[in-house]
mmCIF file of C-alpha atoms in Angstrom:
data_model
loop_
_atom_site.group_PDB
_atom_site.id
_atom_site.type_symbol
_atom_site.label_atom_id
_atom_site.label_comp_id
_atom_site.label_asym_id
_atom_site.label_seq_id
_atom_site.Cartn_x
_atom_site.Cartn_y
_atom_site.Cartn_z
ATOM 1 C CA UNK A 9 49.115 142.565 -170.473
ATOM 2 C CA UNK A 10 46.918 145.700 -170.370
ATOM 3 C CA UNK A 11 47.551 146.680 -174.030
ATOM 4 C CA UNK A 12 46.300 142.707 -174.989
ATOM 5 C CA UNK A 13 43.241 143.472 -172.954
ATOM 6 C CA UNK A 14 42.115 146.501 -175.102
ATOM 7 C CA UNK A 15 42.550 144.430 -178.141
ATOM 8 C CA UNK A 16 39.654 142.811 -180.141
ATOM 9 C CA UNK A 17 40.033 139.129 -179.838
ATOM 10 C CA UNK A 18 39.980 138.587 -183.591
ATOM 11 C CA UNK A 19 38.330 135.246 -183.720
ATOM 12 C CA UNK A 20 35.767 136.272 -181.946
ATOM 13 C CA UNK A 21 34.106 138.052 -185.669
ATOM 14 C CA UNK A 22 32.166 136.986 -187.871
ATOM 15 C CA UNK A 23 33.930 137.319 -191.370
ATOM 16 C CA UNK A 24 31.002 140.187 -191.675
ATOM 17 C CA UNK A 25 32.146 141.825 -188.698
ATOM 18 C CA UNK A 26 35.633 141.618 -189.511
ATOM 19 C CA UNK A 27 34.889 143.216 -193.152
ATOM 20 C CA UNK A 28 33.216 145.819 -191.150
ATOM 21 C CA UNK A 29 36.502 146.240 -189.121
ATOM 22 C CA UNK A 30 38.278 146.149 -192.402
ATOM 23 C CA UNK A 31 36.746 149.417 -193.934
ATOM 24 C CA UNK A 32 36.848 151.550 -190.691
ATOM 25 C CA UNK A 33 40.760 150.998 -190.723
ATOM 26 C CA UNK A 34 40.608 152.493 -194.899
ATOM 27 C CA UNK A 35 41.494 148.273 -195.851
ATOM 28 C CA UNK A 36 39.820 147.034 -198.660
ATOM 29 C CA UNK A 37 37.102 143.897 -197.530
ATOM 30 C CA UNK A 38 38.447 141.080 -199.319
ATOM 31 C CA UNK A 39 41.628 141.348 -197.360
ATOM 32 C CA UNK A 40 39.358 140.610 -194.233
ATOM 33 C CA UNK A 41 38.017 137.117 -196.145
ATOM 34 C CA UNK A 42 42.248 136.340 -196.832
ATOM 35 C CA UNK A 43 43.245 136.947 -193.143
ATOM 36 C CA UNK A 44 39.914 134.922 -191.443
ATOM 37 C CA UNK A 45 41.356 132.437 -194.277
ATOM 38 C CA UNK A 46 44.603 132.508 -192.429
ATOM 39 C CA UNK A 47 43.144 132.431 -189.078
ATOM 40 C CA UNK A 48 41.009 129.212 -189.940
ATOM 41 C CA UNK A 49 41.594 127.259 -192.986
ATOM 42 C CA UNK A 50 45.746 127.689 -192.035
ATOM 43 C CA UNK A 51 45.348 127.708 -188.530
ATOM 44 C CA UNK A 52 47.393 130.781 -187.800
ATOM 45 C CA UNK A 53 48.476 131.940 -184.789
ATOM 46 C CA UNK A 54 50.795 134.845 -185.995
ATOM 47 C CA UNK A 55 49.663 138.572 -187.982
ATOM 48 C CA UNK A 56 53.291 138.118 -189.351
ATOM 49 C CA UNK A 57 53.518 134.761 -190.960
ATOM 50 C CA UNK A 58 50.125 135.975 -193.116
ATOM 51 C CA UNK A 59 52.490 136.198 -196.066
ATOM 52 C CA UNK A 60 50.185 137.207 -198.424
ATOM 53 C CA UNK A 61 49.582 140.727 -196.687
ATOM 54 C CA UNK A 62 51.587 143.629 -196.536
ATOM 55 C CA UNK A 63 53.366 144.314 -193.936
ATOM 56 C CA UNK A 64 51.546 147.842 -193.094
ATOM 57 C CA UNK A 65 48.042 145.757 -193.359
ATOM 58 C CA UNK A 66 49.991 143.183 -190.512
ATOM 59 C CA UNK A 67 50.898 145.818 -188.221
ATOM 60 C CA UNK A 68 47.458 147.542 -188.141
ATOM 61 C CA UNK A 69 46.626 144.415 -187.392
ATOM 62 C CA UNK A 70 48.697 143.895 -184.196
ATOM 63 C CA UNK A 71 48.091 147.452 -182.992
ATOM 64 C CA UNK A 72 44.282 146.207 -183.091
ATOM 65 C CA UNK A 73 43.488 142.493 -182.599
ATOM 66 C CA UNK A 74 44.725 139.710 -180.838
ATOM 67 C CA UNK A 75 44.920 136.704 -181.268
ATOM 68 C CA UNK A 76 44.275 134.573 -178.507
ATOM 69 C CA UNK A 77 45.612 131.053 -178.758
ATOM 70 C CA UNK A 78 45.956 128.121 -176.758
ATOM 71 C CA UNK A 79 49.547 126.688 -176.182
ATOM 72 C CA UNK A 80 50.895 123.112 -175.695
ATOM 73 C CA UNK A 81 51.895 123.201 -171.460
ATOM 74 C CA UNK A 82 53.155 119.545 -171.213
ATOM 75 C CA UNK A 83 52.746 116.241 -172.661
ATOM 76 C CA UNK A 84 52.894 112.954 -171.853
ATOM 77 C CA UNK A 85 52.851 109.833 -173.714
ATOM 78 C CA UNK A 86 51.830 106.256 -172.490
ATOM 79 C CA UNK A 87 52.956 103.408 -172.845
ATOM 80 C CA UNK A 88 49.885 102.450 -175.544
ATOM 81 C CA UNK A 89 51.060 105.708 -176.999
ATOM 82 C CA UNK A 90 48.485 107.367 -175.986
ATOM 83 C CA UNK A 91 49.449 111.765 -175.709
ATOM 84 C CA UNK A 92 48.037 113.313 -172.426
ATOM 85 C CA UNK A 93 48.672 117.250 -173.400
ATOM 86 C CA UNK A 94 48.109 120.451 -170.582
ATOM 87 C CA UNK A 95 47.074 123.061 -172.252
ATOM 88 C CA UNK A 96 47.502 126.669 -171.411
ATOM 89 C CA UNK A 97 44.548 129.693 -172.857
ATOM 90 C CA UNK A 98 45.689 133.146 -172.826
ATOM 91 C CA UNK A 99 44.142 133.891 -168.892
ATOM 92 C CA UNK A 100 47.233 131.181 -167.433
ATOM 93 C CA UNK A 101 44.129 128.781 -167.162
ATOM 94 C CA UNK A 102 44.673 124.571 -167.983
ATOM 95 C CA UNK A 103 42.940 122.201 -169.719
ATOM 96 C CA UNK A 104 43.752 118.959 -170.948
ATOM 97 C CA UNK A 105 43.308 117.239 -174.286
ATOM 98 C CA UNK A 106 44.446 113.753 -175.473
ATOM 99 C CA UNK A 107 45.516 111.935 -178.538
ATOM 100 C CA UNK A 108 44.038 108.526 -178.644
ATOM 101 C CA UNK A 109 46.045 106.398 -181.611
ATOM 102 C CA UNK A 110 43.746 103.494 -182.441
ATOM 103 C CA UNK A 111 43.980 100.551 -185.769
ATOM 104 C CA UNK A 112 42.175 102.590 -188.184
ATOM 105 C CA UNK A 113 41.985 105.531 -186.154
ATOM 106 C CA UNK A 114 43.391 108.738 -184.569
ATOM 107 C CA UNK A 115 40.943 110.591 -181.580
ATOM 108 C CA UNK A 116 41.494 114.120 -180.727
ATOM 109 C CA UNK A 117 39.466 114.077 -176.813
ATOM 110 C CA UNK A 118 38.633 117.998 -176.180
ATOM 111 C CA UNK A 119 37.834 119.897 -172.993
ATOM 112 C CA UNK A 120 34.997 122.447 -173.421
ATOM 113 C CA UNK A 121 35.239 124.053 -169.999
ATOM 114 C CA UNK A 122 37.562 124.888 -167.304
ATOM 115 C CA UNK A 123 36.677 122.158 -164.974
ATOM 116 C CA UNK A 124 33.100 121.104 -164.307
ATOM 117 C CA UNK A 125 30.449 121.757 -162.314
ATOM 118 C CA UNK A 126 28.253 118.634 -162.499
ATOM 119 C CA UNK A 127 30.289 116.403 -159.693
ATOM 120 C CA UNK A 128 29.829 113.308 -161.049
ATOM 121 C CA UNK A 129 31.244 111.055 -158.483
ATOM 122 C CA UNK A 130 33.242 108.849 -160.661
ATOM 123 C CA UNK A 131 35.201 111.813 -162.344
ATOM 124 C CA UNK A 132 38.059 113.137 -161.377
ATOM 125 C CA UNK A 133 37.082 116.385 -163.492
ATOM 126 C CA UNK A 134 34.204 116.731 -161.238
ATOM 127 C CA UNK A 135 36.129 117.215 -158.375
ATOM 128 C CA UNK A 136 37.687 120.375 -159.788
ATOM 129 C CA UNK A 137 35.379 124.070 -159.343
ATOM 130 C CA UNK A 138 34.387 124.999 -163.212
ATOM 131 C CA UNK A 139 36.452 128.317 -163.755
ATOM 132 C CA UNK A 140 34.800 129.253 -167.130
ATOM 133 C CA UNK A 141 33.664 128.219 -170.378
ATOM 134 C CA UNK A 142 35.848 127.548 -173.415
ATOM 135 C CA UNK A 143 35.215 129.957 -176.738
ATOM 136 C CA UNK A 144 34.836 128.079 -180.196
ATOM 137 C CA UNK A 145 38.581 129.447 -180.846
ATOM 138 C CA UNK A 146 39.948 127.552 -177.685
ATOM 139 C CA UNK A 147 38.042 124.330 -178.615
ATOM 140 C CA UNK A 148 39.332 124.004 -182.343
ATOM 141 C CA UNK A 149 42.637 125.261 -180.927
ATOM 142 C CA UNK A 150 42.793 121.449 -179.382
ATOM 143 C CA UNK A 151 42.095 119.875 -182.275
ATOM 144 C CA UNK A 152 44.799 121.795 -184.144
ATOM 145 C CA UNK A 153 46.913 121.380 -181.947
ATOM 146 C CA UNK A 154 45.948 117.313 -181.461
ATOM 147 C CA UNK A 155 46.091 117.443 -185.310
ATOM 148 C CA UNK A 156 49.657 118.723 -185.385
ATOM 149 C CA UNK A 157 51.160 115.799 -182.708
ATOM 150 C CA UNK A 158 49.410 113.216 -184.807
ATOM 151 C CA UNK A 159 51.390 113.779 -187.909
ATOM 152 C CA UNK A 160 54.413 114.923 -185.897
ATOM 153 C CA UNK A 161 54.724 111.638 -184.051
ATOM 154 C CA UNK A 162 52.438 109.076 -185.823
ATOM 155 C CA UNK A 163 52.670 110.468 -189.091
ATOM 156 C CA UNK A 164 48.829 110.170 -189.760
ATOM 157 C CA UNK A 165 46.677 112.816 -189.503
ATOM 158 C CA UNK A 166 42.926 113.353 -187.169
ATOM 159 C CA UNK A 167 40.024 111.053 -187.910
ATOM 160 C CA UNK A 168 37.467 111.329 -184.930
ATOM 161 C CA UNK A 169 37.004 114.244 -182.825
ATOM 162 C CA UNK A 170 35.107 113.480 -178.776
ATOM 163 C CA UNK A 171 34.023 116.073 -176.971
ATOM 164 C CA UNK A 172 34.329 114.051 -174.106
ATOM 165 C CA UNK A 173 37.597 115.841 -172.173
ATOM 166 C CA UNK A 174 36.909 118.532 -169.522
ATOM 167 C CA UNK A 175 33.505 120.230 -168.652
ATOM 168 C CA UNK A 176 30.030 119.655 -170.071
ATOM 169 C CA UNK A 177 29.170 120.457 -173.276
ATOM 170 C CA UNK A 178 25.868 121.064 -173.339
ATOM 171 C CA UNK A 179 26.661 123.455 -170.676
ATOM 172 C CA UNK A 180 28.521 125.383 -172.727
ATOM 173 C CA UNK A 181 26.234 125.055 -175.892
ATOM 174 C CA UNK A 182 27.087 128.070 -178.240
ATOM 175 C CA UNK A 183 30.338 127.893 -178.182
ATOM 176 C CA UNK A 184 30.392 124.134 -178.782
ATOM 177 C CA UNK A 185 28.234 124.387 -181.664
ATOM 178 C CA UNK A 186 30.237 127.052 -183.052
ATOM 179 C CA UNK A 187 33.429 125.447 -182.708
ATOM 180 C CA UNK A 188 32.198 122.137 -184.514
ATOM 181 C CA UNK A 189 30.925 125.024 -187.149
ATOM 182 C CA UNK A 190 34.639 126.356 -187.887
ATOM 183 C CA UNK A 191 36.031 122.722 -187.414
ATOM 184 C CA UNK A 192 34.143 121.465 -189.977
ATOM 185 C CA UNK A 193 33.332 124.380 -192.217
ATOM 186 C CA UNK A 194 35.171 124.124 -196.133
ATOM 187 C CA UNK A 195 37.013 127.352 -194.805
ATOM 188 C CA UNK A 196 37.359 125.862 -191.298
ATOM 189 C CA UNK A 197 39.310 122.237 -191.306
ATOM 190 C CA UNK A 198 36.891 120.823 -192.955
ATOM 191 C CA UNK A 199 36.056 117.546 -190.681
ATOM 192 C CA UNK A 200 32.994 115.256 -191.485
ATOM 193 C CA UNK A 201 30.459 116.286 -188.617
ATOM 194 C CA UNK A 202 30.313 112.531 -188.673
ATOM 195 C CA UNK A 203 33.499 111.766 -187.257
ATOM 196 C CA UNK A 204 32.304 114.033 -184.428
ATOM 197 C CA UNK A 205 31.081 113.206 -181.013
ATOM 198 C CA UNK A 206 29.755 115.303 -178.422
ATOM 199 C CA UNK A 207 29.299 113.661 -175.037
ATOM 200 C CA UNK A 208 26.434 114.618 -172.670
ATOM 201 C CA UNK A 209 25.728 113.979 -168.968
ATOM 202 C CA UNK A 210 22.111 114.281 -169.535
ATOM 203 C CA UNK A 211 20.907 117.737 -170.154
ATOM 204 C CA UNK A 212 17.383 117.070 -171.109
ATOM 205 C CA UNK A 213 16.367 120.136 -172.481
ATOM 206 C CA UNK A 214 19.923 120.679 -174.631
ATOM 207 C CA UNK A 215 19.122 117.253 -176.119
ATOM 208 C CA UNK A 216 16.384 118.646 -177.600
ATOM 209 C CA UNK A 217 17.680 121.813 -178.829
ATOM 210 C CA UNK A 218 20.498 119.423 -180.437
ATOM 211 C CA UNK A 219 16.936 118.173 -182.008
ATOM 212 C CA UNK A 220 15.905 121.899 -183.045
ATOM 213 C CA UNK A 221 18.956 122.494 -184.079
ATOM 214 C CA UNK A 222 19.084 119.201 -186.248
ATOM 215 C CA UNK A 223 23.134 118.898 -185.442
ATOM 216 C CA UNK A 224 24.854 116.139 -187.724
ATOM 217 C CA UNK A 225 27.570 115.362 -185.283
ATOM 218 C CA UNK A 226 27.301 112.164 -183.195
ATOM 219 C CA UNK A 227 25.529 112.463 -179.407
ATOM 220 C CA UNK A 228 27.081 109.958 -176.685
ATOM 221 C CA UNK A 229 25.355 109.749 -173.089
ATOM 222 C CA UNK A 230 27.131 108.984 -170.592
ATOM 223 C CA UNK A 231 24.122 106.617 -168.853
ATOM 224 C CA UNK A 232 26.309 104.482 -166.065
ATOM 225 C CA UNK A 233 22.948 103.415 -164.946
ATOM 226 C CA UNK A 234 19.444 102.707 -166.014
ATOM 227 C CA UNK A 235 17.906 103.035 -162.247
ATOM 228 C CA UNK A 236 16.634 106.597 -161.267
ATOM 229 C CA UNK A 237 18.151 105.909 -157.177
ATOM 230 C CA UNK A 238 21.485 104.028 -158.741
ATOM 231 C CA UNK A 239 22.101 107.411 -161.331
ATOM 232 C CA UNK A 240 21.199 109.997 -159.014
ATOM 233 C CA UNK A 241 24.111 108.237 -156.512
ATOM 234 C CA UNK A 242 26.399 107.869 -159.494
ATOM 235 C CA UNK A 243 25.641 111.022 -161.033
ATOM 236 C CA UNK A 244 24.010 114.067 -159.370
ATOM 237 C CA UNK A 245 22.482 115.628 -162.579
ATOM 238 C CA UNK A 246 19.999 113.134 -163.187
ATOM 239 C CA UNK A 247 17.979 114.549 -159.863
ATOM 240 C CA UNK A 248 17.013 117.605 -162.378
ATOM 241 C CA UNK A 249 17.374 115.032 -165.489
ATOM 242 C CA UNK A 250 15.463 111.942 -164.672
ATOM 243 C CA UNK A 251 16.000 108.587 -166.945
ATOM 244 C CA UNK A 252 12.346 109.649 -167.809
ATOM 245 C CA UNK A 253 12.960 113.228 -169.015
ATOM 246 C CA UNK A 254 16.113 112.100 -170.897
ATOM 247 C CA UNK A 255 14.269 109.543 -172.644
ATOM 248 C CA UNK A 256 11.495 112.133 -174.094
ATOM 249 C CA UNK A 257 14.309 114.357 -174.952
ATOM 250 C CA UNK A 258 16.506 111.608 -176.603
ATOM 251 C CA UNK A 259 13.459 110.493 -178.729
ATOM 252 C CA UNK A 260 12.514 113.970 -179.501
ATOM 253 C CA UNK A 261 16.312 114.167 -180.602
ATOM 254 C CA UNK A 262 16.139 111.214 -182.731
ATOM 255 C CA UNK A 263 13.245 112.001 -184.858
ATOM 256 C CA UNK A 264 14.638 115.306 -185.303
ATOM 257 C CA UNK A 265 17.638 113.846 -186.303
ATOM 258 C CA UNK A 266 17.569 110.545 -187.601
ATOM 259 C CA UNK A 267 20.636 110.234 -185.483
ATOM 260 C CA UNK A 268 21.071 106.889 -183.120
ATOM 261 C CA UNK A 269 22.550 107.514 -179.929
ATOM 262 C CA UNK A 270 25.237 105.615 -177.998
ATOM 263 C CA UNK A 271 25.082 105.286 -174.478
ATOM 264 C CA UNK A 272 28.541 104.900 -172.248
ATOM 265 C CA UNK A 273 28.141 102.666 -169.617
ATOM 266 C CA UNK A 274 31.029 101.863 -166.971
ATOM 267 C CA UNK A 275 30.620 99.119 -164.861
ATOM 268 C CA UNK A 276 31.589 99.376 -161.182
ATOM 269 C CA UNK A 277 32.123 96.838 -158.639
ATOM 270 C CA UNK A 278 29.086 95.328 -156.785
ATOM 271 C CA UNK A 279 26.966 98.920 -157.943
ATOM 272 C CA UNK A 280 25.628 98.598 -162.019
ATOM 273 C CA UNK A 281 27.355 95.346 -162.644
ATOM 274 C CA UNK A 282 25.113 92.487 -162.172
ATOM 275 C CA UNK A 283 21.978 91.267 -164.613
ATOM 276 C CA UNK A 284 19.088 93.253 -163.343
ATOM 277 C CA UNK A 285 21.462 96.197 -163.980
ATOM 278 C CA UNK A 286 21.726 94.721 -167.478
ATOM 279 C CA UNK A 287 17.784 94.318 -167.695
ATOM 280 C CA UNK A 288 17.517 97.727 -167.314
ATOM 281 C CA UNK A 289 19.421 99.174 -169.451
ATOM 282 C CA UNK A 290 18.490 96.517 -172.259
ATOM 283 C CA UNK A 291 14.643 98.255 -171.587
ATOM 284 C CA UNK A 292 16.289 101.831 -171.712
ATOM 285 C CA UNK A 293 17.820 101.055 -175.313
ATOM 286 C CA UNK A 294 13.772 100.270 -176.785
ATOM 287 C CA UNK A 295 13.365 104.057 -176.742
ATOM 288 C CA UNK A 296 15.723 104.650 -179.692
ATOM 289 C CA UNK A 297 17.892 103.184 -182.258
ATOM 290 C CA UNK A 298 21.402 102.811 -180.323
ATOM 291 C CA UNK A 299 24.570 101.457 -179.137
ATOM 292 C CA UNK A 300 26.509 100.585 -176.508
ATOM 293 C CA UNK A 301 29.925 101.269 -174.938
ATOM 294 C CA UNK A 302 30.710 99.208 -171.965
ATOM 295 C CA UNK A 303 34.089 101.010 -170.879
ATOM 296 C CA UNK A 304 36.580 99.724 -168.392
ATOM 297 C CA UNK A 305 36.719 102.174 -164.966
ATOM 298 C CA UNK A 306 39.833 104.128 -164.607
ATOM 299 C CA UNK A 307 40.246 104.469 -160.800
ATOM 300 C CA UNK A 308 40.859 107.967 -159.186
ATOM 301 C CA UNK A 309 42.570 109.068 -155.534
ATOM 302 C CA UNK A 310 38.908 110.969 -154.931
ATOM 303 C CA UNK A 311 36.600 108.105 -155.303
ATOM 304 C CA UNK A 312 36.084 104.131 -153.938
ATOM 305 C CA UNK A 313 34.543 102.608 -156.950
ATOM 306 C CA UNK A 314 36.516 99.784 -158.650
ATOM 307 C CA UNK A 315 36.666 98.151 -162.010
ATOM 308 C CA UNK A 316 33.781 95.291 -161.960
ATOM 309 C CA UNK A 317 35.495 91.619 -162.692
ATOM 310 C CA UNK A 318 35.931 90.691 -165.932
ATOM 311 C CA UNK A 319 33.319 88.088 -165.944
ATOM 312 C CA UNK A 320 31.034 90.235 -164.569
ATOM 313 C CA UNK A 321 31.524 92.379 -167.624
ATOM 314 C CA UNK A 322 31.400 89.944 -170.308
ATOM 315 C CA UNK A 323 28.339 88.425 -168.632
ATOM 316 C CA UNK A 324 26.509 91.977 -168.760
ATOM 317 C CA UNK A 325 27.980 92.479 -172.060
ATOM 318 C CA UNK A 326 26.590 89.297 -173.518
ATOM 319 C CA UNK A 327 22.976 89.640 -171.746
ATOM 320 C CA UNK A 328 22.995 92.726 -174.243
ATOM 321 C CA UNK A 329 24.181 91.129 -177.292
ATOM 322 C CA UNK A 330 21.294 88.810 -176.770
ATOM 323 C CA UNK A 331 18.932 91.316 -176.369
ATOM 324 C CA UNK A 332 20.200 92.290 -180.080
ATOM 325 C CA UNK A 333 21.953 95.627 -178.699
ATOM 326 C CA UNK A 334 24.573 96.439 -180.252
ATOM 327 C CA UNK A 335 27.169 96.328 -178.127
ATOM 328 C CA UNK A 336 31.148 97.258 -177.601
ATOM 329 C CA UNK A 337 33.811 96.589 -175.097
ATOM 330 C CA UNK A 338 35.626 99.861 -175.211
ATOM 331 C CA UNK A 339 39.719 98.810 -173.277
ATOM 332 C CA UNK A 340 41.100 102.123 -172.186
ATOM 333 C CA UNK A 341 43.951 104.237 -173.137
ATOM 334 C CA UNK A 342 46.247 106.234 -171.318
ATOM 335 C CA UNK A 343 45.364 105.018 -167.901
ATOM 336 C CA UNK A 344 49.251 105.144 -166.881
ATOM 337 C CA UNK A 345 49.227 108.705 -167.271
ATOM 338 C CA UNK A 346 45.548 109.631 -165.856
ATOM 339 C CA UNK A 347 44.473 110.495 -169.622
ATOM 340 C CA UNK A 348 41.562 107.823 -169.630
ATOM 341 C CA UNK A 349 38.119 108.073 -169.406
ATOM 342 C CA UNK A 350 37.169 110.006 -166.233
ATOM 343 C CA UNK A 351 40.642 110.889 -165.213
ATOM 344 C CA UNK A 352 41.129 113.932 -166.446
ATOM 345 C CA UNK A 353 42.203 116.595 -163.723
ATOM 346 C CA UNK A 354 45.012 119.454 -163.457
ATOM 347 C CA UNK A 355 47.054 118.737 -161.460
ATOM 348 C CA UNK A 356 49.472 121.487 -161.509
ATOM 349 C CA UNK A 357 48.553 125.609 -161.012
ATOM 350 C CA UNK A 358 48.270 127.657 -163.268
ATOM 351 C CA UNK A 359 51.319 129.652 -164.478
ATOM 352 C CA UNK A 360 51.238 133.191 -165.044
ATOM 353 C CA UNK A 361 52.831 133.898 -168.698
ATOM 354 C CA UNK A 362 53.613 136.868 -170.806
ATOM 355 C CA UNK A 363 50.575 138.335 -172.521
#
């Protein structure tokens, strides 16, 4: 454990840094660019299975790097086939990802913190203390990893990648953007930014550094509410991130980006589930180009809120439609195995393991 600690955590360089590394150890540079070729475009986890390095080169490399990767803890699979996994970093910390096999499509859902620290009400994630924030390496280590299970068991490889698992992401916004960089970089995995989507509770001001930064992943909100005193119940944040503020920042967004938004909208029993509720969020959806994901509630042990009635839903769904907003019923996966939406929460300690 100690001697890992006074290693370099390898993926945390640049390939510039790690040429740098390269010539203070007598290497030659373009060795560097064939082992951060291994380490991203191959996914490797091991100095030894870089094949095309000598075996000297591979054990200065172990004497001076690690690498730290993330490792599959447990998995479970539902009965829609749906893959919960645990995952375990290189501090004994959990996360959880999921594999979400669709017709025409195959989800990786990534965590981008150690729990949360927003508290949403509805979330069994925000229940949990936020331990830390996830490094790009531990984010596309998910997505490898999500990757891998795919083929393994479905025999079809990723399509979509949501940042919509554990933590905020705009609260962790570095590493975020850098691990969308690697994943879809030509010497990364080389994913469509696209088939990316990064989920937000509302960080107002991140929105519009997505803007700055003119991102071309996807942005989802996770809205719930189009009523100031209904959101700040629902969703703490929106206190410091009013439905006003967010709106600036999403329009700022869009005309940065070009980008339309989709807002995520669960309907609860006898709280956001009745017309007016619908009337408000039709008059939130003017600000921007936009869609819609009405998504079934996944009940937790921490909270009282209920799934709305299905006529209720299709009722607010259609009020929409009519409004011309374009608009989905999203059924959820996983539920038997608390890997839907909002259910994500470890649920075992962590284990201490070798280092």
């Amino acid at each position: 454990m100690n001697i890992a600690k006074n290693k370099i955590d390898i993926r945390s360089l640049s390939l510039n840094a790690l040429q740098e590394h390269f010539i203070r150890m007598d290497e030659k540079s373009f060795r560097a660019k064939q082992v951060y070729e291994w380490l991203w475009k191959k996914s490797c986890f091991s100095f030894n299975e870089m094949s095309n390095i000598s075996k000297e080169l591979r054990t200065k490399l172990d004497e001076n790097f690690v690498i730290n990767n993330v490792k599959i803890n447990t998995s479970q699979v539902s009965a829609d086939k749906t893959i919960k996994n645990s995952f375990i970093l290189h501090d004994t910390h959990l996360i959880e990802g999921v594999l979400i096999p669709t017709p025409g499509r195959m989800t990786a859902c990534v965590s981008s913190q150690v729990g949360c620290s927003l508290t949403c009400k509805f979330c069994a994630t925000g229940y949990m203390e936020r331990k830390r924030n996830l490094n790009p390496d531990e984010i596309y280590d998910q997505v490898v990893l999500i990757d891998q299970q795919a083929r393994e068991n479905y025999g079809i490889p990723l399509s979509n990648i949501v940042y919509m698992g554990m933590g905020e992401p705009l609260l962790n916004y570095k590493n975020v953007i850098d691990s969308i960089e690697r994943i879809t970089a030509e010497d990364g995995l080389n994913m469509s930014p696209k088939r990316i989507t990064v989920s937000t509770a509302g960080i107002a001001k991140m929105i519009k550094k997505l803007g700055d930064d003119e991102v071309k992943f996807n942005l989802a909100l996770s809205l719930h509410a189009a009523n100031d005193e209904k959101r700040n119940t629902i969703m703490p944040i929106n206190e410091q991130n009013s439905l006003k503020a967010l709106a600036e920042a999403l329009k700022y967004y869009y005309a940065k980006t070009k980008n339309p938004v989709t807002y995520e909208y669960i309907i609860f029993d006898g709280v956001n589930d009745g017309i007016q509720d619908a009337m408000e969020l039709a008059k939130f959806c003017k600000h921007l180009p936009c869609k819609v994901n009405i998504i079934e509630y996944n009940p937790i042990s921490f909270a009282s809120y209920i799934n709305a009635d299905e006529d209720k839903v299709e009722a607010f769904a259609n009020y929409l439609t009519k409004q011309g907003i374009n608009t989905h019923l999203r059924r959820s996966r996983g539920k038997d195995i608390d890997a839907a939406c909002g259910q994500l929460a470890i649920k075992e300690k962590s284990k201490t393991v070798e280092v």
